[in-house]
Amino acid sequence: MDNASKLALMASVVLVFFGVLLLVLFLAGRASGRWQTPLARLIFLGPAALLVIIGLVIPAIQTTYGSFQGPDGKKSVGLANYEWIFGTPDNWVFLRNTAIWIIVTPIFSTVVGLVLALLLDRMRRESIPKSLIFMPMAISFVGASIIWGLVYEYRDPAEEQVGLLSAIVSLFNITPENWLLWQPWNTFFLIIIMIWIQVGFAMVVLSAAIKAIPMDVTEAAMLDGATGWKLFSKVTVPMIRGTLVVVLTTIAIGTLKVFDIVRVMTNGNFGTQVLSNEMYAQAFVQFDKGRGSALAVVLFIAVVPLIIYNIVQLRKEQSIR
Amino acid sequence: MSVESSETAVALEKAAAKTAAPDHSGMSSALRRNLSSPWASAFVIILTVLWTIPTLGLLVTSLRPAEEANNSGWWTAFADPVFTLDNYQEVISGGDTIPGGILPYFINSFVISIPAAMIPLTLALMAAYALAWVPFRWSNAIFLLIFALQVVPLQMALLPLLQLFNLGWFGLPPLRDLVQAVPVLGDWIWPTGGTSFMPLWIAHTMFALPLAIFLLHNFVSQLPRDLFEAARVDGASHFLIFRKLVLPLSVPAIASFAIFQFLWVWNDLLVGLTFAGGTVDVAPITVYLSNIKGTYGASLHLITAGAFIAIVVPLIVFFSLQRFFVRGLLAGSVKG
């Protein structure tokens, strides 16, 4: 299909969708009084409910069931897929890496974001740095990976270095490494990309929370002689504690699911594999539905405690106030 | 997506609202001046520069001739400036290295993203209205269920949906056959033996719904009750109320979420990779980029130009609609 007909297809689909919708709304509006309310429920709620059931409820059940099946999804294998995940020494690499990702990324992003939020709160022209640091959030993980691929570009030490990191290191007379092959540090080079993206998020949310601290609280503390570190640790941090937890867990959940960065940068080679990329590889490269499903279930189970912790924290926050 | 995301989403929505309209109640301006130090400013400036340099490097590299871009650091371009648009020309329309070019994938991304942002939002608004203003015995339970569904990660739905589209569930025919059975239109939307945008639209719509319904429900349920009662007394049907009241009043709420959803789909790789394959017919630009990164990754001048074309759309949205962007992105940042 050429470009023009693709765009024509898109326009037709959108027009048909809204045309049918308006027609249905118009016709249903003519229905007699007694039928109107049940009809409204059906028409308004029906499509979304149907799509959610087909798109999420049934698949979640099927995937859970499939995680106890063999590669083709036809024979029951009991817990074999889970035994494979946790019992195969080769797999400890991606389990370990996933743990490193979800510990390092949220903590680092939140700390840097918090420091920036505090400093920006005291600056008069905060909008330009804020925009520029927040900007990576608009960029896709694929785009970010190519941007950082250029930073990590490695050439033979005899040649001129093209990558920024290698060039900077060479300035200090250190022989640059082939960063993405350098185990185990390459995982951290990938994590930096995620931190680069998430710091802006942490900064914007925390900055809003800091601005929301009532002025009298800060002033009272300052009258009592609290300054600098004391003001920060005894007043600011406790006041934004809830937001800090939300930011940490939100980034942790996003990190757990990140797959694009690893796939584009190393495709999980050189000891950089993570859970979500392994799930994709098992399901769509190895075509082992059982293992792919089991990995998806593990991902699901790993996300749940973070979510529960987050909700409990938020509830606590709300009950205090 | 995650349950927490809903709670988070509300907290973040509030944070975003504050960001959009910054109030400086936190500290008086006198206090502010007392606390600011040259060190703090220097630190912020250094960090801002650090954060911007990688993207700048991409842009500069993409504008350098092949020879220079691949054999010297992009920063040397400032000492000896030679810039060209040749890389963009080759990447867009195809050339010796990259036959075909990126343009079809760029178009695909639009063709995927626009319906995948408009359709779920409309359906979600309808559901949100029904749950908020046409309540019945199960409304609360349904709302909670949708809320809870956000815990299900995308990854859990990929294999079953792929099966639904291409092989069918429970012995029923697959979606592909059903679409193709429609006379004339069917073959246009899903060519026989070919790939279609249909699975991408549907998958993105399904994955967007829980968060969209949750956020729009928060908004719609806070519309003034009198408005709906007056309209009902005047004999307006639910359908008329939806068209004439809910839809126009919800435009601001829809706008921020629509921008978020558009960018989410535009930037997505996982759904694109799973449901589009790599074909030039339907694959989005992210899938193409990740493919050519593997194949032509050594041609820095081309891969950087390609990447810049892919990120320029989100960047334009970011810088021109920053306020909406921040609200939408923060509210939905936990999606996926």
XYZ file of C-alpha atoms in Angstrom:
657
model
C 0.000 0.000 0.000
C 1.411 3.419 -0.801
C 1.529 6.295 1.648
C -1.498 8.135 0.284
C -3.774 5.127 0.481
C -2.596 4.358 4.011
C -3.585 7.850 5.070
C -6.874 7.474 3.206
C -7.451 4.205 5.064
C -6.782 5.908 8.373
C -9.130 8.782 7.581
C -11.861 6.361 6.499
C -11.499 4.260 9.636
C -11.781 7.311 11.867
C -14.724 8.688 9.872
C -16.527 5.345 9.839
C -15.983 4.941 13.576
C -17.403 8.342 14.433
C -20.119 8.077 11.771
C -21.369 4.764 13.149
C -21.126 6.115 16.681
C -23.190 9.201 15.917
C -25.731 7.131 14.020
C -26.078 4.726 16.955
C -26.406 7.581 19.428
C -28.997 9.263 17.208
C -31.060 6.112 16.655
C -30.856 5.081 20.303
C -32.032 8.547 21.290
C -35.306 7.788 19.508
C -35.975 4.719 21.634
C -39.046 4.924 23.826
C -38.701 5.987 27.470
C -38.797 2.597 29.153
C -35.966 1.170 27.054
C -33.800 4.218 27.089
C -31.826 3.728 30.290
C -30.939 0.041 29.782
C -30.093 0.844 26.176
C -27.824 3.682 27.297
C -25.929 1.349 29.634
C -25.501 -1.213 26.904
C -24.328 1.229 24.256
C -22.081 3.330 26.472
C -20.532 0.580 28.536
C -20.778 -2.387 26.184
C -17.951 -1.686 23.713
C -15.390 -0.766 26.390
C -16.370 -3.703 28.611
C -16.178 -6.128 25.709
C -12.759 -4.869 24.618
C -11.372 -4.998 28.149
C -12.650 -8.548 28.652
C -11.245 -9.743 25.326
C -8.059 -7.738 25.575
C -7.083 -8.192 29.219
C -9.278 -10.501 31.299
C -9.316 -13.552 29.040
C -5.640 -13.138 27.976
C -4.529 -12.878 31.609
C -6.320 -16.142 32.393
C -4.976 -17.810 29.245
C -1.415 -16.701 29.967
C -1.598 -17.994 33.526
C -2.946 -21.298 32.233
C -0.363 -21.351 29.445
C 2.464 -20.957 31.941
C 1.766 -24.530 33.069
C 1.841 -25.851 29.492
C 4.625 -26.966 27.175
C 6.182 -24.903 24.350
C 3.237 -25.380 21.980
C 0.666 -24.820 24.717
C -0.835 -28.265 24.293
C 0.620 -30.445 27.041
C 0.566 -29.801 30.761
C 4.033 -29.660 32.289
C 3.140 -28.651 35.822
C 5.631 -26.228 37.321
C 8.418 -27.084 34.865
C 8.476 -23.622 33.300
C 8.859 -21.962 36.675
C 11.512 -24.492 37.648
C 13.301 -23.590 34.440
C 13.171 -19.864 35.238
C 14.528 -20.104 38.762
C 16.460 -23.343 38.581
C 18.632 -22.779 35.507
C 21.977 -21.154 36.406
C 22.039 -19.417 32.982
C 18.877 -17.561 33.958
C 20.374 -16.065 37.077
C 21.964 -13.464 34.832
C 18.645 -11.915 33.830
C 17.187 -12.357 37.310
C 20.203 -10.609 38.804
C 20.131 -7.853 36.199
C 16.424 -7.253 36.715
C 17.070 -6.865 40.447
C 19.891 -4.401 39.760
C 17.669 -2.413 37.365
C 14.779 -2.043 39.791
C 17.014 -1.099 42.704
C 19.390 1.307 40.990
C 17.050 3.125 38.585
C 14.346 4.320 41.014
C 16.778 5.318 43.766
C 19.165 7.172 41.502
C 16.429 8.894 39.477
C 14.566 9.959 42.600
C 17.642 11.283 44.394
C 18.816 13.309 41.401
C 15.250 14.454 40.718
C 14.829 15.526 44.352
C 18.090 17.475 44.409
C 17.102 19.203 41.168
C 13.616 19.962 42.455
C 15.062 21.534 45.621
C 17.617 23.612 43.772
C 15.167 24.669 41.068
C 12.692 25.782 43.706
C 15.249 28.385 44.726
C 16.124 29.528 41.223
C 14.390 32.337 39.497
C 14.520 30.974 35.956
C 13.492 27.427 36.543
C 11.504 26.746 33.393
C 14.371 26.321 30.918
C 16.392 23.760 32.909
C 13.152 22.048 33.841
C 12.052 21.707 30.209
C 15.416 20.433 29.056
C 15.744 17.850 31.817
C 12.150 16.727 31.364
C 12.511 16.481 27.583
C 13.864 12.879 27.467
C 10.471 11.715 28.761
C 9.005 12.658 25.380
C 11.516 10.525 23.508
C 10.913 6.845 22.840
C 13.151 4.266 24.491
C 14.300 3.341 20.990
C 15.266 6.942 20.230
C 16.979 7.269 23.612
C 18.921 4.074 22.950
C 20.229 5.425 19.649
C 21.131 8.727 21.300
C 23.120 6.876 23.967
C 24.493 4.377 21.487
C 26.329 7.353 20.044
C 27.670 8.306 23.480
C 28.906 4.731 24.029
C 30.301 4.319 20.491
C 33.656 2.587 20.713
C 36.578 2.618 18.276
C 39.928 0.903 18.422
C 42.193 2.967 20.729
C 44.558 3.503 17.778
C 41.830 5.441 15.950
C 40.065 8.678 16.763
C 37.179 8.139 19.184
C 33.722 9.024 17.859
C 31.743 8.327 21.030
C 31.612 11.017 23.664
C 32.333 8.741 26.629
C 35.338 7.143 24.948
C 36.673 10.560 23.958
C 36.307 11.961 27.476
C 38.001 8.927 28.987
C 40.829 9.192 26.439
C 41.373 12.797 27.514
C 42.431 11.441 30.896
C 44.791 8.963 29.225
C 42.597 6.009 30.088
C 42.149 3.418 27.363
C 38.414 3.333 26.587
C 36.548 0.073 27.000
C 34.044 -1.294 24.554
C 31.373 -0.097 26.949
C 28.474 -2.302 25.872
C 30.572 -5.473 25.981
C 32.271 -4.704 29.282
C 30.652 -7.044 31.806
C 29.181 -6.530 34.326
C 29.350 -2.746 33.946
C 27.459 -2.716 30.652
C 24.202 -3.216 32.564
C 24.897 0.049 34.366
C 25.516 1.829 31.079
C 22.065 0.714 29.983
C 20.569 1.772 33.305
C 21.972 5.271 32.787
C 19.675 5.607 29.767
C 16.639 4.818 31.908
C 17.819 7.241 34.601
C 18.316 9.915 31.954
C 14.644 9.466 31.033
C 13.189 9.157 34.539
C 14.986 11.982 36.372
C 12.786 14.561 34.639
C 9.682 12.722 35.773
C 10.891 12.565 39.387
C 11.932 16.212 39.278
C 8.605 17.533 37.969
C 6.473 15.545 40.418
C 8.684 16.272 43.432
C 8.985 19.906 42.474
C 5.183 20.205 42.555
C 5.119 18.486 45.956
C 7.750 20.849 47.363
C 5.861 23.868 46.115
C 2.753 22.538 47.828
C 4.382 22.570 51.291
C 2.556 25.367 53.126
C 4.671 28.459 53.572
C 3.987 28.728 57.309
C 5.489 25.286 57.919
C 8.783 26.259 56.312
C 8.796 29.672 57.941
C 8.025 28.280 61.414
C 10.870 25.805 61.034
C 13.211 28.564 59.945
C 12.191 30.761 62.867
C 13.102 27.849 65.107
C 16.516 27.941 63.532
C 16.266 25.100 61.055
C 18.378 25.702 57.986
C 20.026 23.780 55.197
C 20.299 20.070 55.839
C 18.123 20.163 58.956
C 15.331 21.980 57.155
C 15.608 19.487 54.330
C 15.714 16.302 56.395
C 13.281 17.275 59.166
C 10.749 19.348 57.239
C 10.915 18.975 53.465
C 11.406 15.204 53.211
C 8.726 14.252 55.783
C 6.283 16.645 54.121
C 6.731 15.043 50.690
C 7.196 11.478 51.907
C 4.078 10.198 50.165
C 5.092 11.683 46.848
C 8.597 10.236 47.219
C 7.150 6.744 47.630
C 4.851 7.233 44.656
C 7.755 8.371 42.488
C 10.001 5.489 43.608
C 7.405 2.792 43.010
C 6.201 4.308 39.749
C 9.731 4.298 38.359
C 10.309 0.780 39.721
C 7.237 -0.523 37.910
C 8.237 1.205 34.682
C 11.749 -0.217 35.039
C 10.490 -3.732 35.592
C 8.624 -3.619 32.300
C 11.315 -1.864 30.251
C 12.341 -3.951 27.337
C 13.101 -1.558 24.508
C 16.452 -0.285 25.828
C 17.954 -3.735 26.305
C 16.553 -4.996 23.036
C 17.921 -2.119 20.972
C 21.298 -1.760 22.705
C 22.467 -5.346 23.184
C 19.447 -7.570 22.533
C 20.169 -9.072 25.915
C 23.628 -10.322 24.893
C 26.880 -9.873 26.801
C 25.209 -10.538 30.150
C 22.676 -7.702 29.941
C 19.445 -9.701 29.650
C 16.437 -8.643 31.743
C 13.122 -10.287 32.551
C 10.872 -8.497 30.061
C 13.257 -8.977 27.126
C 13.700 -12.631 28.038
C 9.900 -12.927 27.994
C 9.795 -11.499 24.477
C 12.668 -13.708 23.350
C 11.081 -16.895 24.727
C 7.629 -16.129 23.369
C 8.448 -14.665 19.953
C 11.970 -15.773 19.056
C 12.174 -19.259 20.616
C 8.419 -19.735 20.190
C 8.195 -21.353 23.606
C 4.751 -20.227 24.701
C 4.997 -21.994 28.048
C 8.181 -20.264 29.158
C 7.093 -16.929 27.671
C 3.815 -17.122 29.596
C 5.560 -18.128 32.814
C 7.908 -15.139 32.500
C 4.913 -12.836 31.937
C 3.303 -14.245 35.086
C 6.529 -13.658 37.040
C 6.529 -10.072 35.783
C 2.928 -9.708 36.913
C 3.698 -11.156 40.351
C 6.736 -8.898 40.715
C 4.639 -5.818 39.969
C 1.879 -6.596 42.480
C 3.823 -6.034 45.760
C 5.062 -2.690 44.478
C 1.492 -1.711 43.749
C 0.165 -2.885 47.106
C 2.951 -1.073 48.923
C 2.144 2.049 46.967
C -1.571 1.883 47.787
C -0.875 1.244 51.488
C 1.437 4.253 51.589
C -1.130 6.448 49.900
C -3.870 5.282 52.282
C -1.597 6.046 55.263
C -0.892 9.482 53.869
C -4.591 10.155 53.477
C -5.550 8.937 56.962
C -2.978 11.191 58.612
C -4.423 14.287 57.033
C -0.491 -1.005 33.728
C -0.979 -1.106 37.411
C -3.623 -0.523 40.031
C -1.300 1.702 41.884
C -1.121 3.673 38.704
C -4.659 4.842 39.230
C -4.004 6.119 42.694
C -0.700 7.409 41.472
C -2.387 8.867 38.467
C -4.649 10.947 40.661
C -1.766 12.127 42.801
C 0.216 12.885 39.690
C -2.691 14.610 38.009
C -2.775 16.945 40.984
C 0.980 17.387 40.861
C 0.743 18.151 37.190
C -2.000 20.674 37.727
C 0.251 22.419 40.193
C 3.133 22.278 37.779
C 1.006 23.752 35.057
C 0.106 26.681 37.264
C 3.061 27.053 39.588
C 2.258 28.734 42.863
C 5.139 29.777 45.017
C 3.402 29.304 48.299
C 6.261 27.039 49.344
C 8.597 29.859 50.097
C 8.359 33.583 49.980
C 10.516 35.310 47.430
C 12.739 36.828 50.113
C 13.393 33.378 51.459
C 14.031 32.131 47.991
C 16.732 34.681 47.369
C 18.371 33.903 50.701
C 18.666 30.264 49.828
C 19.884 30.534 46.286
C 23.586 30.264 45.916
C 25.876 30.413 42.921
C 26.851 26.800 43.642
C 23.282 25.642 43.346
C 22.833 27.443 40.049
C 26.093 26.079 38.732
C 25.050 22.556 39.668
C 21.702 22.908 37.919
C 23.324 24.357 34.826
C 25.903 21.570 34.667
C 23.199 18.933 35.020
C 21.037 20.612 32.385
C 23.959 20.648 29.971
C 24.753 17.009 30.762
C 21.133 16.084 30.107
C 20.994 17.928 26.799
C 24.356 16.954 25.290
C 23.446 13.416 24.200
C 20.479 14.679 22.159
C 22.561 17.519 20.745
C 25.175 14.963 19.709
C 22.519 13.045 17.822
C 21.322 16.141 15.973
C 24.834 17.315 15.090
C 25.921 13.865 13.880
C 22.842 13.566 11.703
C 23.780 16.814 9.951
C 27.389 15.871 9.165
C 28.616 14.286 5.942
C 29.062 10.498 6.129
C 32.850 10.595 6.068
C 33.134 13.058 8.960
C 30.266 11.633 11.023
C 31.719 8.144 11.043
C 35.359 9.016 11.624
C 35.419 11.919 14.046
C 33.547 12.980 17.138
C 30.523 15.208 16.524
C 32.016 17.938 18.746
C 34.813 18.447 16.220
C 32.147 19.800 13.861
C 32.182 23.069 15.793
C 35.852 23.624 14.975
C 35.430 22.707 11.345
C 31.769 23.136 10.447
C 30.620 21.154 7.437
C 26.907 20.389 7.527
C 24.600 18.724 5.055
C 21.028 17.502 4.727
C 22.068 14.567 2.529
C 21.641 12.079 5.382
C 18.037 13.110 5.818
C 17.411 12.864 2.111
C 18.859 9.375 1.987
C 17.047 8.199 5.108
C 13.696 9.643 4.094
C 13.495 8.520 0.503
C 15.987 5.656 0.540
C 19.414 5.344 -0.990
C 22.249 2.903 -1.548
C 22.579 1.923 2.098
C 18.942 1.995 3.185
C 16.676 1.023 0.317
C 13.108 2.214 0.617
C 13.777 4.747 3.314
C 12.011 5.606 6.528
C 9.100 7.600 5.115
C 6.632 4.690 4.856
C 7.298 3.781 8.500
C 6.876 7.383 9.546
C 3.477 7.376 7.806
C 2.660 4.024 9.435
C 3.310 5.530 12.850
C 0.740 8.253 12.128
C -1.744 5.779 10.693
C -1.378 3.656 13.852
C -1.258 6.444 16.431
C -4.128 8.722 15.436
C -6.957 6.148 15.517
C -5.250 4.419 18.467
C -5.564 7.672 20.410
C -9.031 8.792 19.262
C -10.958 5.519 19.449
C -10.065 4.393 23.001
C -10.653 7.886 24.345
C -14.116 8.035 22.836
C -15.034 4.585 24.100
C -13.591 5.402 27.513
C -15.555 8.633 27.745
C -18.763 6.749 26.933
C -18.011 4.128 29.585
C -17.043 6.801 32.103
C -20.341 8.611 31.509
C -22.370 5.422 31.953
C -20.518 4.477 35.145
C -20.874 7.943 36.623
C -24.316 9.109 35.503
C -26.368 6.055 34.485
C -25.616 3.989 37.602
C -27.018 0.541 38.241
C -26.448 -2.287 40.682
C -23.097 -3.368 39.294
C -21.603 0.014 38.360
C -19.270 0.188 41.332
C -18.122 -3.395 40.940
C -17.430 -2.835 37.236
C -15.539 0.342 37.955
C -13.402 -1.408 40.574
C -12.714 -4.266 38.201
C -11.534 -1.885 35.499
C -9.437 -0.101 38.108
C -7.890 -3.423 39.156
C -7.181 -4.466 35.575
C -4.396 -1.951 35.425
C -2.181 -4.432 37.279
C -2.110 -6.684 34.232
C 1.127 -6.004 32.365
C 0.982 -5.740 28.594
C 3.193 -8.807 28.385
C 0.431 -11.034 29.711
C -1.884 -10.176 26.826
C 0.484 -10.472 23.875
C 0.441 -14.215 23.153
C -3.341 -14.706 23.568
C -4.160 -11.646 21.448
C -1.831 -12.754 18.684
C -3.689 -16.033 18.694
C -7.071 -14.284 18.608
C -6.041 -12.232 15.585
C -4.400 -14.956 13.517
C -5.660 -18.356 14.722
C -8.827 -17.720 16.698
C -9.921 -18.626 20.201
C -11.893 -21.681 21.311
C -12.111 -23.070 17.777
C -13.743 -19.907 16.423
C -12.387 -18.273 13.275
C -9.635 -15.675 13.805
C -10.312 -11.961 13.590
C -8.413 -11.861 10.302
C -10.928 -14.147 8.581
C -13.847 -12.207 10.030
C -12.491 -8.919 8.719
C -11.657 -10.371 5.327
C -15.156 -11.804 5.044
C -16.542 -8.256 4.861
C -17.115 -7.514 1.171
C -14.856 -4.900 -0.502
C -13.791 -3.177 2.752
C -12.373 -6.342 4.306
C -9.665 -6.776 1.743
C -8.719 -3.118 1.998
C -8.333 -3.185 5.756
C -6.696 -6.609 5.909
C -5.259 -7.707 2.548
C -5.284 -11.473 1.975
C -1.896 -12.883 2.877
C -0.776 -9.451 4.066
C -0.534 -7.509 7.296
C -3.021 -5.010 8.641
C -3.170 -2.014 10.955
C -6.270 -3.542 12.513
C -4.466 -5.635 15.208
C -2.406 -2.605 16.228
C -5.443 -0.337 16.531
C -7.358 -2.934 18.508
C -4.463 -3.884 20.800
C -3.611 -0.272 21.597
C -7.292 0.487 22.211
C -7.630 -2.446 24.613
C -4.486 -1.559 26.528
C -5.462 2.108 26.805
C -8.980 1.585 28.115
C -8.516 0.864 31.858
C -6.426 3.944 32.567
C -8.507 6.130 30.227
C -11.798 5.040 31.805
C -10.394 5.597 35.273
C -9.090 9.097 34.571
C -12.096 10.234 32.559
C -14.455 8.828 35.207
C -12.738 11.061 37.752
C -13.404 13.994 35.488
C -16.909 13.197 34.269
C -18.206 12.328 37.735
C -17.263 15.793 38.926
C -19.350 17.622 36.343
C -22.210 19.514 38.054
C -25.223 17.315 38.821
C -27.704 20.150 38.135
C -26.636 20.220 34.539
C -27.663 16.619 33.918
C -30.835 16.906 35.986
C -31.962 19.998 34.112
C -31.302 18.275 30.808
C -33.201 15.168 31.911
C -36.152 17.264 33.073
C -36.191 18.912 29.668
C -36.575 15.440 28.220
C -33.093 15.016 26.779
C -32.044 11.391 26.278
C -28.735 10.041 27.603
C -27.534 10.022 24.047
C -28.340 13.672 23.499
C -26.764 14.583 26.831
C -23.611 12.737 25.863
C -23.381 14.473 22.510
C -24.365 17.969 23.592
C -23.043 18.164 27.155
C -20.469 15.532 28.087
C -18.469 15.603 24.880
C -17.951 19.377 24.668
C -17.338 19.747 28.415
C -14.722 16.998 28.423
C -12.523 18.486 25.718
C -9.823 19.799 28.096
C -9.620 16.492 29.971
C -9.534 14.576 26.715
C -6.844 16.815 25.233
C -4.142 15.998 27.762
C -4.892 12.325 27.781
C -5.100 12.229 23.972
C -1.633 13.742 23.708
C -0.286 11.214 26.168
C -1.939 8.296 24.398
C -0.770 9.509 20.979
C 2.819 9.744 22.184
C 2.592 6.464 24.030
C 1.553 4.715 20.834
C 4.046 6.678 18.737
C 6.907 5.682 21.060
C 5.785 2.091 21.614
C 8.018 -0.733 20.461
C 6.611 -3.862 22.133
C 3.086 -3.766 20.680
C 4.409 -2.735 17.274
C 6.951 -5.521 17.215
C 4.423 -8.135 18.288
C 1.494 -7.239 16.051
C 3.076 -5.598 13.004
C 6.021 -7.846 12.353
C 8.630 -5.829 10.509
C 6.814 -5.249 7.236
C 6.924 -1.938 5.429
C 3.130 -2.160 5.123
C 2.322 -1.585 8.775
C 5.431 -1.481 11.005
C 5.840 1.758 12.993
C 8.998 3.861 12.912
C 10.239 2.503 16.262
C 10.272 -1.045 14.925
C 12.081 0.084 11.782
C 14.662 1.999 13.813
C 15.384 -0.909 16.098
C 15.826 -3.102 13.010
C 18.190 -0.764 11.179
C 20.117 -0.164 14.397
C 21.088 -3.817 14.118
C 21.749 -3.781 10.390
C 23.152 -0.344 9.660
C 24.185 0.644 13.175
C 27.689 1.295 11.866
C 26.423 4.046 9.525
C 26.207 6.666 12.239
C 25.185 9.460 9.871
C 22.104 7.515 8.752
C 20.991 5.958 12.031
C 21.159 9.340 13.767
C 19.126 11.028 11.033
C 16.558 8.242 11.258
C 16.369 8.541 15.033
C 15.943 12.282 14.835
C 13.047 11.926 12.402
C 11.407 9.550 14.877
C 11.846 11.793 17.912
C 11.029 15.074 16.208
C 7.260 14.492 16.431
C 7.255 13.978 20.229
C 9.648 16.900 20.606
C 7.360 19.227 18.654
C 4.422 18.105 20.797
C 6.552 18.560 23.898
C 7.694 22.075 23.183
C 4.465 23.390 21.667
C 1.927 21.810 24.026
C 4.058 21.560 27.141
C 1.267 22.228 29.613
C -1.062 19.565 28.216
C 1.899 17.316 27.697
C 3.031 17.454 31.316
C -0.473 16.781 32.625
C -1.107 13.884 30.288
C 2.285 12.311 30.644
C 2.312 12.439 34.418
C -1.188 11.047 34.671
C -0.335 8.217 32.344
C 3.325 7.703 33.093
C 2.639 4.363 34.698
C 0.890 2.841 31.707
C 2.216 -0.277 30.062
